[in-house]
PDB file of C-alpha atoms in Angstrom:
ATOM      1  CA  UNK D 156      30.863  92.552  81.443  1.00 90.00           C
ATOM      2  CA  UNK D 157      34.631  92.320  81.166  1.00 92.00           C
ATOM      3  CA  UNK D 158      34.748  96.047  80.417  1.00 90.00           C
ATOM      4  CA  UNK D 159      32.815  96.918  83.578  1.00 90.00           C
ATOM      5  CA  UNK D 160      34.955  94.569  85.698  1.00 93.00           C
ATOM      6  CA  UNK D 161      38.109  96.166  84.277  1.00 93.00           C
ATOM      7  CA  UNK D 162      36.871  99.697  85.032  1.00 91.00           C
ATOM      8  CA  UNK D 163      36.001  98.608  88.582  1.00 93.00           C
ATOM      9  CA  UNK D 164      39.400  96.951  89.081  1.00 94.00           C
ATOM     10  CA  UNK D 165      38.029  93.503  89.952  1.00 95.00           C
ATOM     11  CA  UNK D 166      39.351  91.406  87.046  1.00 96.00           C
ATOM     12  CA  UNK D 167      42.084  90.076  89.358  1.00 96.00           C
ATOM     13  CA  UNK D 168      39.314  88.551  91.492  1.00 97.00           C
ATOM     14  CA  UNK D 169      37.768  86.531  88.622  1.00 97.00           C
ATOM     15  CA  UNK D 170      37.902  82.792  89.363  1.00 97.00           C
ATOM     16  CA  UNK D 171      38.361  81.095  85.958  1.00 97.00           C
ATOM     17  CA  UNK D 172      37.199  77.721  87.350  1.00 97.00           C
ATOM     18  CA  UNK D 173      33.676  79.053  86.772  1.00 97.00           C
ATOM     19  CA  UNK D 174      34.270  79.825  83.068  1.00 96.00           C
ATOM     20  CA  UNK D 175      31.833  78.488  80.505  1.00 95.00           C
ATOM     21  CA  UNK D 176      29.061  79.578  78.179  1.00 93.00           C
ATOM     22  CA  UNK D 177      25.932  81.507  79.189  1.00 88.00           C
ATOM     23  CA  UNK D 178      22.955  80.496  77.059  1.00 87.00           C
ATOM     24  CA  UNK D 179      19.601  82.249  76.952  1.00 80.00           C
ATOM     25  CA  UNK D 180      18.605  84.875  74.449  1.00 74.00           C
ATOM     26  CA  UNK D 181      21.827  84.421  72.514  1.00 79.00           C
ATOM     27  CA  UNK D 182      25.000  83.279  74.218  1.00 85.00           C
ATOM     28  CA  UNK D 183      28.160  84.703  75.755  1.00 88.00           C
ATOM     29  CA  UNK D 184      31.436  83.386  77.084  1.00 93.00           C
ATOM     30  CA  UNK D 185      31.674  83.361  80.887  1.00 94.00           C
ATOM     31  CA  UNK D 186      35.169  84.397  81.966  1.00 96.00           C
ATOM     32  CA  UNK D 187      34.581  83.333  85.561  1.00 97.00           C
ATOM     33  CA  UNK D 188      33.090  84.415  88.855  1.00 97.00           C
ATOM     34  CA  UNK D 189      33.992  87.077  91.390  1.00 97.00           C
ATOM     35  CA  UNK D 190      32.975  85.418  94.637  1.00 96.00           C
ATOM     36  CA  UNK D 191      32.703  88.557  96.755  1.00 95.00           C
ATOM     37  CA  UNK D 192      33.030  92.245  95.934  1.00 95.00           C
ATOM     38  CA  UNK D 193      31.330  95.354  97.297  1.00 95.00           C
ATOM     39  CA  UNK D 194      28.816  97.271  95.210  1.00 93.00           C
ATOM     40  CA  UNK D 195      27.465 100.649  96.271  1.00 93.00           C
ATOM     41  CA  UNK D 196      23.808 101.284  95.505  1.00 91.00           C
ATOM     42  CA  UNK D 197      22.683 104.675  96.720  1.00 90.00           C
ATOM     43  CA  UNK D 198      24.345 105.223 100.083  1.00 91.00           C
ATOM     44  CA  UNK D 199      24.569 101.528 100.988  1.00 91.00           C
ATOM     45  CA  UNK D 200      27.282  98.992 100.243  1.00 93.00           C
ATOM     46  CA  UNK D 201      26.381  95.359  99.547  1.00 91.00           C
ATOM     47  CA  UNK D 202      28.756  92.413  99.235  1.00 92.00           C
ATOM     48  CA  UNK D 203      27.819  90.422  96.138  1.00 92.00           C
ATOM     49  CA  UNK D 204      29.131  87.766  93.782  1.00 94.00           C
ATOM     50  CA  UNK D 205      29.359  88.457  90.056  1.00 93.00           C
ATOM     51  CA  UNK D 206      29.590  86.369  86.909  1.00 94.00           C
ATOM     52  CA  UNK D 207      31.806  88.161  84.388  1.00 94.00           C
ATOM     53  CA  UNK D 208      30.878  87.772  80.708  1.00 93.00           C
ATOM     54  CA  UNK D 209      33.055  88.535  77.709  1.00 91.00           C
ATOM     55  CA  UNK D 210      31.871  90.658  74.802  1.00 78.00           C
ATOM     56  CA  UNK D 211      28.802  92.200  76.418  1.00 65.00           C
ATOM     57  CA  UNK D 212      29.463  95.869  75.602  1.00 62.00           C
ATOM     58  CA  UNK D 213      25.762  96.767  75.655  1.00 71.00           C
ATOM     59  CA  UNK D 214      25.066  95.189  79.054  1.00 78.00           C
ATOM     60  CA  UNK D 215      27.480  96.175  81.786  1.00 83.00           C
ATOM     61  CA  UNK D 216      25.762  94.864  84.887  1.00 87.00           C
ATOM     62  CA  UNK D 217      22.610  92.964  85.718  1.00 88.00           C
ATOM     63  CA  UNK D 218      21.222  92.732  89.225  1.00 89.00           C
ATOM     64  CA  UNK D 219      19.843  89.237  89.570  1.00 89.00           C
ATOM     65  CA  UNK D 220      16.619  88.322  91.279  1.00 92.00           C
ATOM     66  CA  UNK D 221      18.626  86.394  93.875  1.00 91.00           C
ATOM     67  CA  UNK D 222      20.552  89.548  94.835  1.00 90.00           C
ATOM     68  CA  UNK D 223      17.417  91.712  94.859  1.00 93.00           C
ATOM     69  CA  UNK D 224      15.703  89.206  97.163  1.00 93.00           C
ATOM     70  CA  UNK D 225      18.711  88.725  99.446  1.00 91.00           C
ATOM     71  CA  UNK D 226      18.981  92.466 100.072  1.00 89.00           C
ATOM     72  CA  UNK D 227      15.194  93.019 100.057  1.00 91.00           C
ATOM     73  CA  UNK D 228      15.173  95.435  97.138  1.00 93.00           C
ATOM     74  CA  UNK D 229      11.985  96.363  95.334  1.00 94.00           C
ATOM     75  CA  UNK D 230      11.673  97.444  91.700  1.00 95.00           C
ATOM     76  CA  UNK D 231       9.017 100.178  91.592  1.00 96.00           C
ATOM     77  CA  UNK D 232       8.017 100.699  87.957  1.00 96.00           C
ATOM     78  CA  UNK D 233       5.179 103.082  88.821  1.00 96.00           C
ATOM     79  CA  UNK D 234       7.651 105.546  90.371  1.00 95.00           C
ATOM     80  CA  UNK D 235      10.691 104.547  88.254  1.00 95.00           C
ATOM     81  CA  UNK D 236      12.927 103.729  91.200  1.00 96.00           C
ATOM     82  CA  UNK D 237      14.548 100.991  93.247  1.00 95.00           C
ATOM     83  CA  UNK D 238      13.647 100.722  96.944  1.00 94.00           C
ATOM     84  CA  UNK D 239      16.824  99.716  98.760  1.00 89.00           C
ATOM     85  CA  UNK D 240      16.608  97.220 101.606  1.00 81.00           C
ATOM     86  CA  UNK D 241      14.937  98.129 104.878  1.00 80.00           C
ATOM     87  CA  UNK D 242      15.631 101.836 104.408  1.00 85.00           C
ATOM     88  CA  UNK D 243      13.473 104.586 102.980  1.00 86.00           C
ATOM     89  CA  UNK D 244      16.113 105.199 100.314  1.00 92.00           C
ATOM     90  CA  UNK D 245      14.864 105.322  96.726  1.00 94.00           C
ATOM     91  CA  UNK D 246      17.249 105.127  93.782  1.00 94.00           C
ATOM     92  CA  UNK D 247      15.724 106.731  90.662  1.00 94.00           C
ATOM     93  CA  UNK D 248      16.161 104.897  87.374  1.00 93.00           C
ATOM     94  CA  UNK D 249      18.140 106.750  84.726  1.00 88.00           C
ATOM     95  CA  UNK D 250      16.212 108.400  81.928  1.00 88.00           C
ATOM     96  CA  UNK D 251      17.311 107.522  78.399  1.00 83.00           C
ATOM     97  CA  UNK D 252      19.269 110.779  78.134  1.00 85.00           C
ATOM     98  CA  UNK D 253      21.133 110.064  81.402  1.00 85.00           C
ATOM     99  CA  UNK D 254      22.524 106.694  80.283  1.00 81.00           C
ATOM    100  CA  UNK D 255      26.271 107.053  79.529  1.00 77.00           C
ATOM    101  CA  UNK D 256      27.086 106.828  75.820  1.00 75.00           C
ATOM    102  CA  UNK D 257      29.163 103.648  76.212  1.00 69.00           C
ATOM    103  CA  UNK D 258      26.176 101.887  77.860  1.00 69.00           C
ATOM    104  CA  UNK D 259      23.505 102.820  75.302  1.00 69.00           C
ATOM    105  CA  UNK D 260      21.937 100.244  73.017  1.00 68.00           C
ATOM    106  CA  UNK D 261      22.677 101.096  69.395  1.00 62.00           C
TER     107      UNK D 261
END
């Protein structure tokens, strides 16, 4: 989301040539693409590209299947965690009460 990109200080990296409309369940305006920015997941840092959407207050960040595959991450729903890459590191999913207020669905 724009709000997440602003908090992370990467709005200056948004390439507006990739602006448009995202259509799926509803629609949103695409502000552009950040071609490469680091994201820290657990103790590891991954370089990723991001599509920045406008007006998505209830969805700050989505990890796409392409990114999960590229970095060999595994969603473990039985144990409510994300297995990160080739390491033994497990990132627990947040419980409903741990989700920050600004990120909760209302």
